[in-house]
PDB file of C-alpha atoms in Angstrom:
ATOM      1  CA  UNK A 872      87.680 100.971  84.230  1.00 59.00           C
ATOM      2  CA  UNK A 873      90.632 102.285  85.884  1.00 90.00           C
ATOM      3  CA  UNK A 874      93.989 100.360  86.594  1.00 95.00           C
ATOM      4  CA  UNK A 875      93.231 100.370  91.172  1.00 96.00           C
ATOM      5  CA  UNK A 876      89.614  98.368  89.246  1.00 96.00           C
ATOM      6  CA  UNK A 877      91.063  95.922  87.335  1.00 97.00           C
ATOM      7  CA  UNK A 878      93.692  95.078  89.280  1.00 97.00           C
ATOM      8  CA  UNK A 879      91.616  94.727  92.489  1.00 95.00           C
ATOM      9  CA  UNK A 880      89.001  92.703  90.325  1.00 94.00           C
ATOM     10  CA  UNK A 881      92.034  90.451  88.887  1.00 95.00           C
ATOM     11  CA  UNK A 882      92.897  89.665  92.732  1.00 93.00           C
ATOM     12  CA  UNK A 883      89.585  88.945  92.966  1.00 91.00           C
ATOM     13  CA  UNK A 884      89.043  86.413  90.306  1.00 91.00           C
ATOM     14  CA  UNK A 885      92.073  84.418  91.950  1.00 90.00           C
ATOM     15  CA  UNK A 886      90.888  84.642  95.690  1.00 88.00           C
ATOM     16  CA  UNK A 887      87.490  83.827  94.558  1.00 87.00           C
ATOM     17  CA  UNK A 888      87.718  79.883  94.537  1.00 81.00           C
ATOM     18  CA  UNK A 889      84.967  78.015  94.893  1.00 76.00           C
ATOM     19  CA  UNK A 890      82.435  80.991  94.829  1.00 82.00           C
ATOM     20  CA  UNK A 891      83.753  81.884  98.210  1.00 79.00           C
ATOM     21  CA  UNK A 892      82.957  85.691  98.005  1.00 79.00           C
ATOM     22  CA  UNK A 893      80.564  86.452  96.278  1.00 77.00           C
ATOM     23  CA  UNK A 894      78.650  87.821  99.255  1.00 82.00           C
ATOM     24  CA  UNK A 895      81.580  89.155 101.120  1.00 87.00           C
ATOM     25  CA  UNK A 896      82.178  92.271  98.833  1.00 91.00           C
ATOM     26  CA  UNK A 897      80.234  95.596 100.165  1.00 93.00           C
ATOM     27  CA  UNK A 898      78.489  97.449  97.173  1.00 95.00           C
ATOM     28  CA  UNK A 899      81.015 100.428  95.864  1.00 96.00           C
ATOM     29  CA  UNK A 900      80.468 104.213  96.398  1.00 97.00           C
ATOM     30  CA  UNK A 901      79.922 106.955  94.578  1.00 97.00           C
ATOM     31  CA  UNK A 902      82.596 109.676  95.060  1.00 96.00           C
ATOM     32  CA  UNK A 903      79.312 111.668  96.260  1.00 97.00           C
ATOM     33  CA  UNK A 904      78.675 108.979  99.292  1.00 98.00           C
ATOM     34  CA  UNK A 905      82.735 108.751  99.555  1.00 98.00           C
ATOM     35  CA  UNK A 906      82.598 112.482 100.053  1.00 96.00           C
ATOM     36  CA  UNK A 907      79.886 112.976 102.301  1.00 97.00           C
ATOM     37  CA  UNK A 908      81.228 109.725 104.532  1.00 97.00           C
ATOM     38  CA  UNK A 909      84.610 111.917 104.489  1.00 97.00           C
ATOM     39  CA  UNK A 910      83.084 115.307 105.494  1.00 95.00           C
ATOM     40  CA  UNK A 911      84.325 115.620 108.918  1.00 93.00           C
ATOM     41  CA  UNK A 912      87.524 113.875 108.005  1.00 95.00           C
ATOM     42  CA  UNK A 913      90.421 116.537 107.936  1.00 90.00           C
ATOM     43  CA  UNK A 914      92.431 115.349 105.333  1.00 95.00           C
ATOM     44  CA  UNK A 915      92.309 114.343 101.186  1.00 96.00           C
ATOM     45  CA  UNK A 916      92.390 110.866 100.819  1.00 97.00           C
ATOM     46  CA  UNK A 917      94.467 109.924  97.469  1.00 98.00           C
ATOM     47  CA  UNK A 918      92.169 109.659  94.354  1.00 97.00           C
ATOM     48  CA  UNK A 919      93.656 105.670  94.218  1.00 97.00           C
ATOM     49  CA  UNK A 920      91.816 104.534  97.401  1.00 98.00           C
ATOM     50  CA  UNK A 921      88.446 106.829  96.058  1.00 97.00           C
ATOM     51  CA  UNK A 922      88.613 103.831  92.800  1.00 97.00           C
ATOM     52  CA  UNK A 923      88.921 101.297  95.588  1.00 97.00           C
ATOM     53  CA  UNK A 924      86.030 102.567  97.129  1.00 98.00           C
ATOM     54  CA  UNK A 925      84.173 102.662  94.240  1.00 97.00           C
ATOM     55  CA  UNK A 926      84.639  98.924  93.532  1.00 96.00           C
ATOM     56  CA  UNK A 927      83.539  97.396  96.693  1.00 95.00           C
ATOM     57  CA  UNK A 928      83.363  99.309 100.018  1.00 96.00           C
ATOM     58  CA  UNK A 929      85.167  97.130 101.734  1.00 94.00           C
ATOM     59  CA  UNK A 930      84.424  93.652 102.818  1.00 89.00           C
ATOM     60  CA  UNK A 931      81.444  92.557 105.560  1.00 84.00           C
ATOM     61  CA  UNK A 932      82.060  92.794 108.888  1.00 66.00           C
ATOM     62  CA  UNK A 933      80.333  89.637 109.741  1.00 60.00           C
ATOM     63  CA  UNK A 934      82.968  87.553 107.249  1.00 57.00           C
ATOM     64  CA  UNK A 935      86.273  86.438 108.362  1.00 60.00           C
ATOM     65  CA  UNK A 936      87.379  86.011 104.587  1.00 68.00           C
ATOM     66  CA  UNK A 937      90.424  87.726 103.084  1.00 77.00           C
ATOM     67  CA  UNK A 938      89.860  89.301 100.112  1.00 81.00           C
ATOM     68  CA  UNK A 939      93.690  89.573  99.690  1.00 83.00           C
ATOM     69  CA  UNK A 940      96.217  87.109 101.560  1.00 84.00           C
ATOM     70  CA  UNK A 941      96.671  87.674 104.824  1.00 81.00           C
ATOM     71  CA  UNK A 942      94.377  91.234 104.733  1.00 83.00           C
ATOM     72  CA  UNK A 943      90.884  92.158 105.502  1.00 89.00           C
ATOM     73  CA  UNK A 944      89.693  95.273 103.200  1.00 93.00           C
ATOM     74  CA  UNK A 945      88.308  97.781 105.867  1.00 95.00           C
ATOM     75  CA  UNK A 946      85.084  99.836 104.895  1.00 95.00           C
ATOM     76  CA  UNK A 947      85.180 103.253 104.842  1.00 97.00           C
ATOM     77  CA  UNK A 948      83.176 103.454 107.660  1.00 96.00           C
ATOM     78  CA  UNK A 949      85.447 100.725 109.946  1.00 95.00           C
ATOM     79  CA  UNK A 950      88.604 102.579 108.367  1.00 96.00           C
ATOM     80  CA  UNK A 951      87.465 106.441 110.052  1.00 97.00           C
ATOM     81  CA  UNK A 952      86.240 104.611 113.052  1.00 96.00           C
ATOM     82  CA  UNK A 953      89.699 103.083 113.582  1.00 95.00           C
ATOM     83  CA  UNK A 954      91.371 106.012 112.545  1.00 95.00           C
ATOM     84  CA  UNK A 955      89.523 108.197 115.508  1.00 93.00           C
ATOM     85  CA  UNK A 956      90.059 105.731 117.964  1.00 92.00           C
ATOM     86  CA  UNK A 957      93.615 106.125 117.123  1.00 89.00           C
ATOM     87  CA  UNK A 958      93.443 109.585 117.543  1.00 88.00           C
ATOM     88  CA  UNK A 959      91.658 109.068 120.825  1.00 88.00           C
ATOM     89  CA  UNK A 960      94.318 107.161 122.392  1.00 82.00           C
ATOM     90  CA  UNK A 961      96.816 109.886 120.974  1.00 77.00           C
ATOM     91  CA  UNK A 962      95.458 112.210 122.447  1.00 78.00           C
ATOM     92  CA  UNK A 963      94.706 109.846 125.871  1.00 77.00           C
ATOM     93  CA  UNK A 964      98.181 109.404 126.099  1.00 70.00           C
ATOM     94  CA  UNK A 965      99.582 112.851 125.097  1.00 66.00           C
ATOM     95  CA  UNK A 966     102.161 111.278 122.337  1.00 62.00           C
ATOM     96  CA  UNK A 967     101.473 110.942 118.687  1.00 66.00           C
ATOM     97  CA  UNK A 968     101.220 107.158 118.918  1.00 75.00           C
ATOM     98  CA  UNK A 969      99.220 106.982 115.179  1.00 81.00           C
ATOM     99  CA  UNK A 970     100.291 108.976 112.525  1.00 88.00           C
ATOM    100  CA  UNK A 971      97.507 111.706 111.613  1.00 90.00           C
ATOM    101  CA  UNK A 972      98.195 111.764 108.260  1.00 94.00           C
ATOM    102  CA  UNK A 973      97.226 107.636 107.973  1.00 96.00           C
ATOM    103  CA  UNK A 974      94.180 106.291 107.108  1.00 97.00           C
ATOM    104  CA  UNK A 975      93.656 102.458 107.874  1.00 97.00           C
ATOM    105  CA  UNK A 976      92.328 100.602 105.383  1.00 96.00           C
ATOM    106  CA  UNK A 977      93.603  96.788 105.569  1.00 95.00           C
ATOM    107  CA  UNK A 978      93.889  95.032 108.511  1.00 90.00           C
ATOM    108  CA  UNK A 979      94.389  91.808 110.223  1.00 87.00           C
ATOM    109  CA  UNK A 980      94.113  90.924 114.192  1.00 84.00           C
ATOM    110  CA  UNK A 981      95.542  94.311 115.737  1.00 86.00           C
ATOM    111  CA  UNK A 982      97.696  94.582 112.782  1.00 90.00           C
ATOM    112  CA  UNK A 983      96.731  97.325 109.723  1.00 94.00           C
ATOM    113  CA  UNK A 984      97.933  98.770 106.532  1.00 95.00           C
ATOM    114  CA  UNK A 985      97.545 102.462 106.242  1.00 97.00           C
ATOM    115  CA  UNK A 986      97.468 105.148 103.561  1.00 98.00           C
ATOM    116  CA  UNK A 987      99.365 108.228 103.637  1.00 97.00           C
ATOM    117  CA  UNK A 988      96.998 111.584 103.260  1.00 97.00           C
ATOM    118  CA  UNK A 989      97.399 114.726 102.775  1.00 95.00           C
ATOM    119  CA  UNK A 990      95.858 118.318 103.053  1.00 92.00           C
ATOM    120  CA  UNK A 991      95.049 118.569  98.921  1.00 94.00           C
ATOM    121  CA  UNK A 992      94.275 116.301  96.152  1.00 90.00           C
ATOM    122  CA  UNK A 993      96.785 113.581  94.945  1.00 96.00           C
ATOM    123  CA  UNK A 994      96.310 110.512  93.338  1.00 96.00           C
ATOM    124  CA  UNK A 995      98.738 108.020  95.303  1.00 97.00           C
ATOM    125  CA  UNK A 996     100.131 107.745  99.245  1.00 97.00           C
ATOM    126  CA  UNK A 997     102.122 105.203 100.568  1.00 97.00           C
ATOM    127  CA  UNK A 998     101.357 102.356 102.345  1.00 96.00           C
ATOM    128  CA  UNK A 999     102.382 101.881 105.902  1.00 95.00           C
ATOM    129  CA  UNK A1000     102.638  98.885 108.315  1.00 92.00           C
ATOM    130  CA  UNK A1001     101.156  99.833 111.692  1.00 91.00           C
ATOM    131  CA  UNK A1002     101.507  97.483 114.862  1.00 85.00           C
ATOM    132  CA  UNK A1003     103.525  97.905 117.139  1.00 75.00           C
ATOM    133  CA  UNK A1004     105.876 100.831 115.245  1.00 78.00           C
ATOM    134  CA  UNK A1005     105.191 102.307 111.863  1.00 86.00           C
ATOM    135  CA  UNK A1006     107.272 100.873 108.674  1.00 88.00           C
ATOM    136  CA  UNK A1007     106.655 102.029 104.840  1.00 92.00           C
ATOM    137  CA  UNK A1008     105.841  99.121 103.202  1.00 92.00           C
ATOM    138  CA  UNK A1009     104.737  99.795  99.420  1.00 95.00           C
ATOM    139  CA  UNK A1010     105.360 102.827  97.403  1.00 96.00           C
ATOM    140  CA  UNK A1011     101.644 103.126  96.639  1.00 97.00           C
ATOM    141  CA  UNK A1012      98.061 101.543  96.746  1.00 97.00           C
ATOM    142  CA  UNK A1013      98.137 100.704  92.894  1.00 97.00           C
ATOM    143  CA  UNK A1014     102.211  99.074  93.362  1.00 97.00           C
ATOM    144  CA  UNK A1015     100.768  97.376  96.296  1.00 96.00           C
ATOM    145  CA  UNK A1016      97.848  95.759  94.643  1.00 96.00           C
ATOM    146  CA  UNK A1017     100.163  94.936  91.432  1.00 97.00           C
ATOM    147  CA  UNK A1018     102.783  92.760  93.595  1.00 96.00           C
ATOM    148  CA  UNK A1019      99.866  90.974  95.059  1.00 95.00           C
ATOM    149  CA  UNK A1020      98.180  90.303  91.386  1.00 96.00           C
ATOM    150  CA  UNK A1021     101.932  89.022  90.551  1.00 97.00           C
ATOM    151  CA  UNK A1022     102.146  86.637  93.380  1.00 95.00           C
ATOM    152  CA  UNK A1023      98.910  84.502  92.830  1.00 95.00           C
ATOM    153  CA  UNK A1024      99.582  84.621  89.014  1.00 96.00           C
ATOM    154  CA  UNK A1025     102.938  83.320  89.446  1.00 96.00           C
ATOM    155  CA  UNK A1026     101.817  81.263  92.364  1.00 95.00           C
ATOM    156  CA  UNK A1027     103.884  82.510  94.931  1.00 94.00           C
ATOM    157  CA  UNK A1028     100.451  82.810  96.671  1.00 93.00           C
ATOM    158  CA  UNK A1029      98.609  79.642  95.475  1.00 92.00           C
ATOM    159  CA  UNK A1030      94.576  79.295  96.903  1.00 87.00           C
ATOM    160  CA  UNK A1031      94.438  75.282  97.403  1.00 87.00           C
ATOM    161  CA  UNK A1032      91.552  73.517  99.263  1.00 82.00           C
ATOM    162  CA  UNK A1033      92.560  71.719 102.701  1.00 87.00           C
ATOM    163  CA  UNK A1034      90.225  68.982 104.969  1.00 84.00           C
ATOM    164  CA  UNK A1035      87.063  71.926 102.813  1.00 79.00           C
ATOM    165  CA  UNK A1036      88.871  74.970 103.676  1.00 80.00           C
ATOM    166  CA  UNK A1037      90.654  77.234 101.310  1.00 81.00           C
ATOM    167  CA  UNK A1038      94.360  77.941 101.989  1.00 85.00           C
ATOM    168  CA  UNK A1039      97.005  79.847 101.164  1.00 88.00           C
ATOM    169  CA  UNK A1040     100.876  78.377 100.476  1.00 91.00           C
ATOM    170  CA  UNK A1041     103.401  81.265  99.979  1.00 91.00           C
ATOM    171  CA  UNK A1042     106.674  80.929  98.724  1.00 91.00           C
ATOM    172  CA  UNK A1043     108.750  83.495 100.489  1.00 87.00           C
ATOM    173  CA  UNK A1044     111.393  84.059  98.606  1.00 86.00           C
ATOM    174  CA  UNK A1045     109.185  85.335  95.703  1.00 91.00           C
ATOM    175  CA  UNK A1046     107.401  86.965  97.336  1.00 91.00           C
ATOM    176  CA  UNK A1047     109.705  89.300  98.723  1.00 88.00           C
ATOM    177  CA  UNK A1048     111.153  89.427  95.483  1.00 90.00           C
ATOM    178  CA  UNK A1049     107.928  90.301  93.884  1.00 93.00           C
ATOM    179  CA  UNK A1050     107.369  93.243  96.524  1.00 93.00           C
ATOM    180  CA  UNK A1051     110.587  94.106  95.808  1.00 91.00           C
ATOM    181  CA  UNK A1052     110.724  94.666  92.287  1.00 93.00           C
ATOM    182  CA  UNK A1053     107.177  96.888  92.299  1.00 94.00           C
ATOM    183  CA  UNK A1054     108.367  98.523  95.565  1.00 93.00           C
ATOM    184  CA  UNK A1055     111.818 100.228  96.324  1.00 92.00           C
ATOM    185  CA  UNK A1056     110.882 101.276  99.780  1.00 90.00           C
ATOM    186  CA  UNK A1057     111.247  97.873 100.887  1.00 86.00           C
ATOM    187  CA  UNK A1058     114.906  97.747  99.659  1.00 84.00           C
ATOM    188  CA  UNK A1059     116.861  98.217 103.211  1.00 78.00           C
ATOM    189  CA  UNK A1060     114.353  95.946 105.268  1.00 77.00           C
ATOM    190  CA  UNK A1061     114.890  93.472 102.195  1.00 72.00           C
ATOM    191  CA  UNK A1062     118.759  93.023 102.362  1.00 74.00           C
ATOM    192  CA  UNK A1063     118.068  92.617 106.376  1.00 72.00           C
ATOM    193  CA  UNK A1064     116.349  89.453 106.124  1.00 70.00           C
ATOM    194  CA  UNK A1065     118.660  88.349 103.185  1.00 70.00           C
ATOM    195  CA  UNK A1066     121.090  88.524 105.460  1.00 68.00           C
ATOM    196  CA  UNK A1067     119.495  86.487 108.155  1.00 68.00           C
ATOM    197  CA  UNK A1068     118.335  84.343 105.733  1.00 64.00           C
ATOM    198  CA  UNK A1069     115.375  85.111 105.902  1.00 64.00           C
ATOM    199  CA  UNK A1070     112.989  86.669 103.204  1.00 59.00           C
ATOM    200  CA  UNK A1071     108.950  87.225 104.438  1.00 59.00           C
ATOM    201  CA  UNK A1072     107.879  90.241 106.610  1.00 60.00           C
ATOM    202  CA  UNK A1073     105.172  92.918 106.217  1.00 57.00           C
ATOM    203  CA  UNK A1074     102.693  90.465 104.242  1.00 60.00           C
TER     204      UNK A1074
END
């Protein structure tokens, strides 16, 4: 199993309570269906995101559960759909709005996380923040997915049950400083909240 697996399946096992998705999870690919579903796609996607793939393609599109805190895991099919309406509009408009090297593949209401891709094989690409600009966020899908698996286990994201409803409480302040430590790219926009006082942006 590689490390994109287990960590993915150790987020899982936390966000999980009460049996909640069990039928939210899409079956995985194989990097045969990932392939042919990427065929007119003009980029590499990094061999990270293929192991995501192959664990669960995503979540339903009927479900409004998050697999991870405050993010809906795209299928591949939602995430190139996305991606060429984005292009669309880019090219609607005349002005490289969307990035073409970025790949959606979290989102939440309008709001995405995309993965950096490139014209041959590599095995990581950074994650970016798209809504109404473009921010790095994480150094890569794998660092990404760590800080998350650090949060619930240190409870910085704690899963508690609300009036039947699961819920998430977040401390801020370790959050950011999880996402900190596993991520340097968030350094500057780090010491900007510090200094407001502030410590939770880009979830």
């Amino acid at each position: 199993m590689g490390k994109i697996i287990q960590v993915a399946q150790a987020i899982f096992d936390y966000t999980n309570k009460g049996d909640r998705l069990r039928n939210v999870l899409n079956k995985g690919l194989s990097i045969l269906e990932i392939d042919e579903k990427l065929k007119n796609f003009e980029r590499k996607i990094p061999e990270e995101l293929k192991d995501l793939y192959q664990w669960h393609n995503g979540t339903n599109i009927n479900s409004d559960l998050e697999l991870f805190y405050y993010h809906y895991f795209l299928s591949l099919e939602e995430s190139l759909e996305i991606y060429h309406e984005w292009m669309g509009f880019n090219q609607k408009e005349r002005f490289c709005i969307y990035p073409e090297n970025l790949l959606p593949i979290f989102g939440f209401e309008g709001e995405y996380y995309a993965i950096e891709c490139f014209r041959d094989e590599q095995k990581t690409g950074k994650i970016w923040h798209i809504f109404h600009d473009q921010m790095c966020v994480y150094d890569s899908l794998y660092l990404m997915l760590k800080s998350f698996l650090e949060a619930y286990e240190k409870e910085a994201y704690k899963i508690v049950l609300v009036d039947n409803y699961w819920e998430t409480e977040v401390n801020e302040q370790l959050v950011s400083e999880i996402k900190l430590k596993y991520n340097p790219v968030r350094h500057e926009v780090a010491l900007e909240l510090r200094e407001q006082n502030e410590y939770f942006y880009y979830p």
